[in-house]
Phi, psi and omega in degrees: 000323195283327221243328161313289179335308189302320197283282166008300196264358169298287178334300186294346174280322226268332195278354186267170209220134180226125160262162151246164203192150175274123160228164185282130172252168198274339209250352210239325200047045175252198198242114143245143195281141164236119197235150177224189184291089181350335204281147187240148168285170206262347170269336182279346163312329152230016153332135167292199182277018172272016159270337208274327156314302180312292175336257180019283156306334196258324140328265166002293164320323211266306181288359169303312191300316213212042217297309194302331180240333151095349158304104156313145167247118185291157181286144182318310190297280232271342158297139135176296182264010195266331188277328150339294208316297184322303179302314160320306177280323167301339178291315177303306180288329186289301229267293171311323171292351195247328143340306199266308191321281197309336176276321184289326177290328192301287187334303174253021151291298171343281183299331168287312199291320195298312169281352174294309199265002166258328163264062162255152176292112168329099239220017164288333202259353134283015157286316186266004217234306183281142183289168190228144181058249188261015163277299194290357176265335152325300177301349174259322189299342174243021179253329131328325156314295186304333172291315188320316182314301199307288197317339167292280212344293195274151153265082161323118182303147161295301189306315163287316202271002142337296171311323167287339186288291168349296170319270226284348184288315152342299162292004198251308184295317188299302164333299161341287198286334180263002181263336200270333187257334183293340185273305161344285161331292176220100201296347180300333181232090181243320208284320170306327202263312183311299187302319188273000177288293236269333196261014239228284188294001179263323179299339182288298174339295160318302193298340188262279185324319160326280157290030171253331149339277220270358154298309204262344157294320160324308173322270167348302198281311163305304181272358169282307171331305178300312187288314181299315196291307189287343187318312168317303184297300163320334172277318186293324171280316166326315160273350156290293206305302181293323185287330183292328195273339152273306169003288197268027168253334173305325163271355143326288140342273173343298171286334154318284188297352189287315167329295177291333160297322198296316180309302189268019147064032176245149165288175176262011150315010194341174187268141179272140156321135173283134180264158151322137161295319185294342182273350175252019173262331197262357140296339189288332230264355176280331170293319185285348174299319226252302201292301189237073226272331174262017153055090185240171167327338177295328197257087177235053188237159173303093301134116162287090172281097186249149215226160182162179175291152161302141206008061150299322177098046182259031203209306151311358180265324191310293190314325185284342224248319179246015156071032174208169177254111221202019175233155157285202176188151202220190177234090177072357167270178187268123164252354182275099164250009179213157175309091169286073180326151140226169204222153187224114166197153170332135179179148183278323177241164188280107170225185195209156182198154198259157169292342201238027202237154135223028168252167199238131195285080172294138170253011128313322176280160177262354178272320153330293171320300181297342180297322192298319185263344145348277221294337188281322176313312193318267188003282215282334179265319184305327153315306183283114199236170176086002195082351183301114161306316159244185201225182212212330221270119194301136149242111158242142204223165189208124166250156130238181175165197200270139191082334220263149173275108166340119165189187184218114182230165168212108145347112172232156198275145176303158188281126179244120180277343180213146195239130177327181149270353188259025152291125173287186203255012201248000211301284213278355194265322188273012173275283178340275211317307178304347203278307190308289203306324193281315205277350164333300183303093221305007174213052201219124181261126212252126168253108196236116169266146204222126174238128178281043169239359171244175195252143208293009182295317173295343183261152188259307204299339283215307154305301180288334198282314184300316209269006182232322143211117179296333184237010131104021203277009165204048189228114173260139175236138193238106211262134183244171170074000196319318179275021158271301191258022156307302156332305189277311181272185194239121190313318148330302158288328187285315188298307195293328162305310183250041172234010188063019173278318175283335145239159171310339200257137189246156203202135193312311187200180198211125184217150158259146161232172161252145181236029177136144176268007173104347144325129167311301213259035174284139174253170180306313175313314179284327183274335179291307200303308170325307210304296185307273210329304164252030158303320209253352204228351199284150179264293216297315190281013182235330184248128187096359168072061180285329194224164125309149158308342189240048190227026193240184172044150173301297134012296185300307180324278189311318153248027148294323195287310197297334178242011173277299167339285188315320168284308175293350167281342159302304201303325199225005153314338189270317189296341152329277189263007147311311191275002177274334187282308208290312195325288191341304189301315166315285184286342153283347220283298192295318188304351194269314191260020168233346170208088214253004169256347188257170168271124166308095185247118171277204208238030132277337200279285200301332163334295204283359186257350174273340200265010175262315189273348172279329176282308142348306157310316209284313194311311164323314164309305170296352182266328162335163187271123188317277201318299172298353164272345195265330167287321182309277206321333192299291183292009157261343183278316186280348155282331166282328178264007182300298183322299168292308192276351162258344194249341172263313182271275172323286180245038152251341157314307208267346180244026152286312149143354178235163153299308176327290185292335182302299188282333172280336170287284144044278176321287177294358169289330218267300196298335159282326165293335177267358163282307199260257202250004155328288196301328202273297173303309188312295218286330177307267186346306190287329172307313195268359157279005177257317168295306203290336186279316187323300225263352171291323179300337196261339183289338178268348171284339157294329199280354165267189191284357202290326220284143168256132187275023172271338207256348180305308182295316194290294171358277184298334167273325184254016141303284189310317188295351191280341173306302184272016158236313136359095203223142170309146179277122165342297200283345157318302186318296181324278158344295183281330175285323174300294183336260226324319179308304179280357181251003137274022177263351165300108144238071193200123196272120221260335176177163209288346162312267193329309187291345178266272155335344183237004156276296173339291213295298179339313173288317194285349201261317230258315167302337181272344185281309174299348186290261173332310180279343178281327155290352178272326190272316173318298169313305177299312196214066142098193167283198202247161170269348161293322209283341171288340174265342191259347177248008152057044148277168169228193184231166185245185197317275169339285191286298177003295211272000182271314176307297203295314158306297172327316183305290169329318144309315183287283225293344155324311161305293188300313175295334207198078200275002172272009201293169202252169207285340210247136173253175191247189197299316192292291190321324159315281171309335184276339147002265236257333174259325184301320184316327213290320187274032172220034153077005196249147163231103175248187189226171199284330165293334169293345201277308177301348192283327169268345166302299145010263221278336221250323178277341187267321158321317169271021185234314182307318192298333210259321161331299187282327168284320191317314176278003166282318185290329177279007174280340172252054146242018206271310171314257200348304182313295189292356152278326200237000159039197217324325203305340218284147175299340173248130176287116192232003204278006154310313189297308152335276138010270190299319155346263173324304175307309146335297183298322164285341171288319174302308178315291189327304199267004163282287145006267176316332184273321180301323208272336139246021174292296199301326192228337191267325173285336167294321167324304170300284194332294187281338166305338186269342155275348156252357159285303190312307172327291185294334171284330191274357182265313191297103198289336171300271196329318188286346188263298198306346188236355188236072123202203213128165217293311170287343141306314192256070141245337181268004160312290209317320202290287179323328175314274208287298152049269183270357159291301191293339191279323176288310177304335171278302165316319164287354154297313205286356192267320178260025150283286209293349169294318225255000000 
């Protein structure tokens, strides 16, 4: 019934007819449209003309229905069932769409769960593989050992095995989430499914742990590798890196305060921080590292030099001594390879510092500490230059802190009785002669470390202590390692060691310490406190009164030493500095009387005033004038391309033998050349015209009156390296091979200037080329016969027989002046036989060899008229262009060439006004850079009698001005 009704009411919709129609409204009187859709049914399409009535009537109907608005309206009954229908067919439609969804989805879920669950892994052959009941709980309990086992064994990286956990925990979800839609799917087989969850992820388990191994020994093995390879490379850079970084907190600094003086309107005379006597006595004693480096009779000031054997523990007593651990260490190697100064002083917090540094090291952190001794190894290695093992060259540092005794030490590398293979061969002589040199100083305090735990038979240092002082008035001796030789030794022996009976060699005093139970990682506190304990607990130090109490611990040590320094520095600091004052007086005395017009200027003052007139030159540089850069360049570019347009192009072109064959060989010639090696040769050219104006500018700067010749050599090294760094920009090439290309393809001479001008240049090339071959034929075949009588010259054997060819070559020439580059079989022989009847015997390569110079000679003449005849031919040329009766297409030639040298040094001038001259300017400022941190390079390029004689002055200069202050300071404490 429902599906009659429908078709019905379908029929009855296709019949219906929708007009648009005008209608009037009454109230308004305007014209309204009411439009609805055009379509018409299909029956009324072929309705007779009684539609045109029906409008009509329907019309009517419509303003009836609705005179005021002019709208149909449908009848109720048919809005009523039309809204039935709807409701109805959508329900009909709802009910079915959810009917086929639910069967069709149950299917292929069905079918999706069926192939899911056949590509699963047969998971039966773990019934048979794995044990059961209490073999498998045997069997987990030892397999869980066995991890425990690996896991001691092995040290796993943390990061890998973060990772390996990360994996499986990953491979645990995945599994997871998909045994979860399988179950989902099908509950039925769940327990089964469960079951293969279970074994599946304990094999994965395995399997992950497995490789998670062997990721991290491969891992391991790869950054142990990375570590070895970079260490160097990081010790060598790091102290580039740290100077730069100080540099720019220093100037940093620098521009703070200038700021804040200009804000506040102070002068910049500030009142200077009061220094510690011990920081301005070990500035004297850092200006004297510099001044007097073999430590002679000038340098007699005061200083704890402590000396000893290799691992003697003489670097560890240093350490008990400044209460931080601030050295490196090594197993059994030499880690001391240069002189450690250290300044020891007084201070509320314990911190360390390098002298040429400003940063400062807390030595409470351990990460400072470790930074401290990093920094110090680099140092120690960056010093050893030459292949060398140890260095001459001071490290000097300053601790302070709470407690520490005023003093001044220095750390010298151990003494060695046998020398390694990776040693150089100079090692112990040159250990020895420093050990000797520092311990010279009659008033340098000797620490001479012993270590007791060996037999005392064995030190080498002891021997060197006696022989620089024998009677012992500034020599303390220090036994170390005691609770080592608590075991070993015979308390006798020990009593005789520290009362000065068992060697020979005598000493101010005589003390033991312990410096450590052989941990690295032991701090000072724990090792002092080892120390008291045993000191306080020890049999050997108790019985029999073998030692005093106060020849014991670092702690006694350490101000024994501090007041020892101190009484030698009151006793011999006025006598110092007497003798620093006498220097002084001296070394002005000769400055007066060898440059009695100049300023003592040292070789930082003269640096920077050379490194002003070189910066002066550059500024200079830019100013030339565009014509004189367009002349260099013209004429250095045709010194690089000559050579080629006459030996590749011109004339093997001008000596094929046709106009034809010339401009198309030409052609092909000019296009390989501006492709290849054209572009390469402009910029070489323009490079080396850029040099040649530089260094004529520094050459013309000798020549005025100001000028110093002290400055030449530094001048001439950072002109070259700057040179010899510099390079063309790339992209220049680029840039000039399009220009070149396109500006030979032009061949058509634009007016009589030009034609002229490309005639000049043709003459002027071609003469200086005749120039050549005529000193090349002069050399073959001797002088001429006036110049042989009046210069009493002869001719040898060779030219005789070149002279003798020659005749025979003109007459060819003469027969034939079109003649081709080349001579030919017979022309040869007929040679080669005339010669023959004047007693001369050559070969055929000898004939062509003379033959060479003698056509190039007769083809330039015959070149150079040509260009004579083409200078009043250029109308002729520009009427009858390749046709013309006088052959000009040289002229032409020379012309294209002319023309790409201009583009080319026009090009080239911009590229170096705009870019090439700002490039040199800063390459010339940083070899100045690099030159002014380097202190060698500057004494290798700054001397001569007046640098070291105005160093010297200035040294003690500024040595003697510091001893008098610290004199005058270290009165007024007293």
């Amino acid at each position: 019934m429902l599906r009659i009704y429908q078709n019905s009411y379908r029929r009855t919709a296709k019949k219906a007819v929708v007009y648009s129609t005008k209608v009037v409204c009454c109230n308004h009187s305007t014209l309204c449209n009411i439009t609805s859709h055009p379509r018409r049914a299909p029956h009324d399409q072929h309705s007779s003309g009684s539609g045109n009535g029906r409008q009509r009537q329907h019309e009517e109907f419509l303003l009836a229905g609705n005179p005021a608005r002019g709208w149909s309206i449908p009848p109720p009954s048919r809005g009523y069932g039309m809204l039935v229908v709807r409701i109805l067919r959508g329900a009909l439609k709802l009910r079915y769409l959810v009917l086929g969804g639910a069967i069709g989805g149950g299917v292929s879920l069905s079918k999706k769960y069926e192939d899911w669950k056949d590509g699963l892994p047969d998971m039966n052959w773990l019934k048979d593989a794995m044990p059961q009941g209490e073999r498998w709980s045997q069997f987990s309990k030892n397999l869980l050992e066995v991890g425990a086992v690996v896991k001691n064994a092995i040290d796993i990286d943390p990061e890998l095995k973060q990772l390996g956990e990360d994996k499986l925990s990953e491979w645990r979800s995945w599994f997871d989430s998909r045994l979860d839609d399988a179950i989902e799917a099908a509950d039925y087989q769940g327990a089964q499914i469960v079951e293969s969850k279970e074994d599946l992820t304990s094999k994965t388990t395995v399997a992950a742990l497995g490789i998670t191994t062997d990721e991290s020994r491969k891992k391991f093995e790869k950054m142990q590798n990375q570590v070895e390879t970079l260490q160097t490379e990081i010790m060598n850079v790091q102290i580039k890196y740290q100077k730069e970084l100080e540099k720019m907190e220093k100037e940093n600094r620098d521009l703070r305060t200038q700021y804040i003086l200009l804000k506040t309107n102070k002068k910049s005379s500030a009142k200077k921080i009061k220094k510690s006597l011990i920081d301005m006595y070990s500035e004297v004693l850092d200006e004297l590292s510099g001044y007097d480096t073999g430590y002679t009779m000038a340098d007699h000031l005061p200083r704890v030099v402590v000396v000893g054997d290799q691992s003697s523990g003489k670097t560890s007593v240093l350490e008990s001594i400044a209460k931080a651990r601030i050295f490196p260490r090594g197993s059994g190697e030499m880690m001391t390879r240069a002189p450690v100064k250290v300044t020891l002083a007084e201070g509320p917090y314990h911190v360390a510092q390098f002298r040429d540094s400003e940063r400062e090291y807390d030595l409470t952190k351990e990460t400072d500490l470790a930074d401290l001794r990093r920094e110090v190894e680099f140092r120690m290695r960056a010093s050893v230059r030459g292949g060398k093992t140890v260095s001459n060259e001071v490290i000097s540092m300053t601790v302070k802190g709470p407690g520490l005794q005023r003093m001044v030490l220095v750390d010298l590398p151990g003494i060695i009785s046998t020398m390694t293979v990776d040693m150089a061969s100079d090692t112990k002589d040159s250990i020895h002669q420093m050990t000797k040199h520092y311990m010279s100083n009659p008033n340098a305090i000797i620490l001479c470390i012993q270590d007791g735990s060996v037999d005392a038979e064995r030190s080498n240092v002891t021997d060197l202590v006696m022989q620089c002082d024998p009677l012992g008035r500034r020599t303390i001796f220090v036994l170390t390692k005691v609770d080592l030789a608590e075991e070993l030794a015979d308390p006798e022996r020990i009593r005789k060691i520290l009362s000065g009976k068992l060697f020979p060699m005598k000493a101010l005093g005589y003390y033991a310490v312990v410096t450590g139970r052989g941990r690295k990682d032991d701090s000072i506190e724990a090792i002092r406190q080892y120390e008291e304990d045993f000191f306080k607990n020890s049999k050997l130090f108790h019985r029999r009164g073998v030692i005093m109490p106060h020849q014991v611990t670092s702690r006694n040590l350490s101000m024994a030493v501090s007041d020892r320094f101190w009484k030698m520095v009151r006793e011999t600091i006025e006598q110092q500095a007497d003798a620093f004052k006498a220097t002084r007086f001296n070394l002005e005395t000769e400055w007066k009387n060898n440059f009695p017009r100049l300023r003592e200027s040292g070789r930082d003052e003269l640096f920077d005033k050379a490194k002003g007139e070189i910066l002066d030159e550059v500024v200079t540089l830019s100013q030339i004038s565009a014509k004189k850069w367009d002349d260099t360049l013209t004429t250095k570019l045709w010194e690089k391309l000559s050579n080629y347009v006459f030996e590749n192009v011109y004339l093997p072109a001008a000596q094929s033998g046709s106009q034809n064959s010339f401009n198309t060989m030409v052609d092909i010639k000019l296009r390989q050349w501006a492709e290849q090696a054209l572009p390469a040769k402009s910029v070489e050219a323009g490079w080396e015209a850029l040099q040649q104006e530089f260094i004529s500018l520094m050459d013309h700067s000798k020549k005025s009156q100001d000028h110093d010749g002290i400055f030449d050599q530094l001048k001439s090294a950072v002109v070259d390296e700057a040179i010899r760094r510099h390079s063309w920009e790339d992209k220049a090439i680029d840039m000039l091979r399009v220009i070149q290309l396109n500006t030979l393809e032009d061949r058509f001479v634009h007016d009589k200037a030009e034609w002229d001008q490309a005639v000049k240049f043709l003459e002027t090339s071609v003469t200086a080329k005749l120039t050549q071959t005529e000193e090349t034929l002069s050399q073959m075949f001797g002088p001429g016969q006036m110049k042989r009588l009046t210069h009493w010259q002869y001719l040898t054997q060779d030219q005789q027989k070149r002279r003798s060819v020659k005749n025979e070559l003109d007459k060819i020439l003469k027969n034939d002046s079109k003649h081709l580059p080349t001579l030919s079989y017979d022309e040869l022989t007929t040679v080669r036989k005339n010669v023959q009847r004047e007693n001369v015997d050559v070969d055929t390569d000898y004939i062509r060899q003379t033959w060479f110079p003698v056509y190039r000679k007769h083809f330039l003449h015959q070149a150079l008229q040509r260009a004579k005849d083409c200078r009043k031919a250029y109308y002729l040329y520009t009427q009858q262009g390749a046709e013309c009766e006088i052959a000009c297409s040289d002229v032409v030639l020379f012309w294209r060439i002319q023309q790409v040298i201009k583009i080319t040094g026009n090009a080239l001038r911009q590229q170096v006004i705009n870019r090439e001259a700002r490039r040199l300017d800063k390459e010339i400022k940083a070899v100045l850079d690099e030159f002014s941190e380097d202190d060698d390079k500057k004494a290798h390029l700054l001397t001569g009698k007046r640098v070291l004689l105005a160093e010297e002055l200035i040294k003690v200069r500024q040595i003697q001005e510091k001893l008098e202050e610290f004199i005058n300071s270290l009165n007024q404490e007293k």
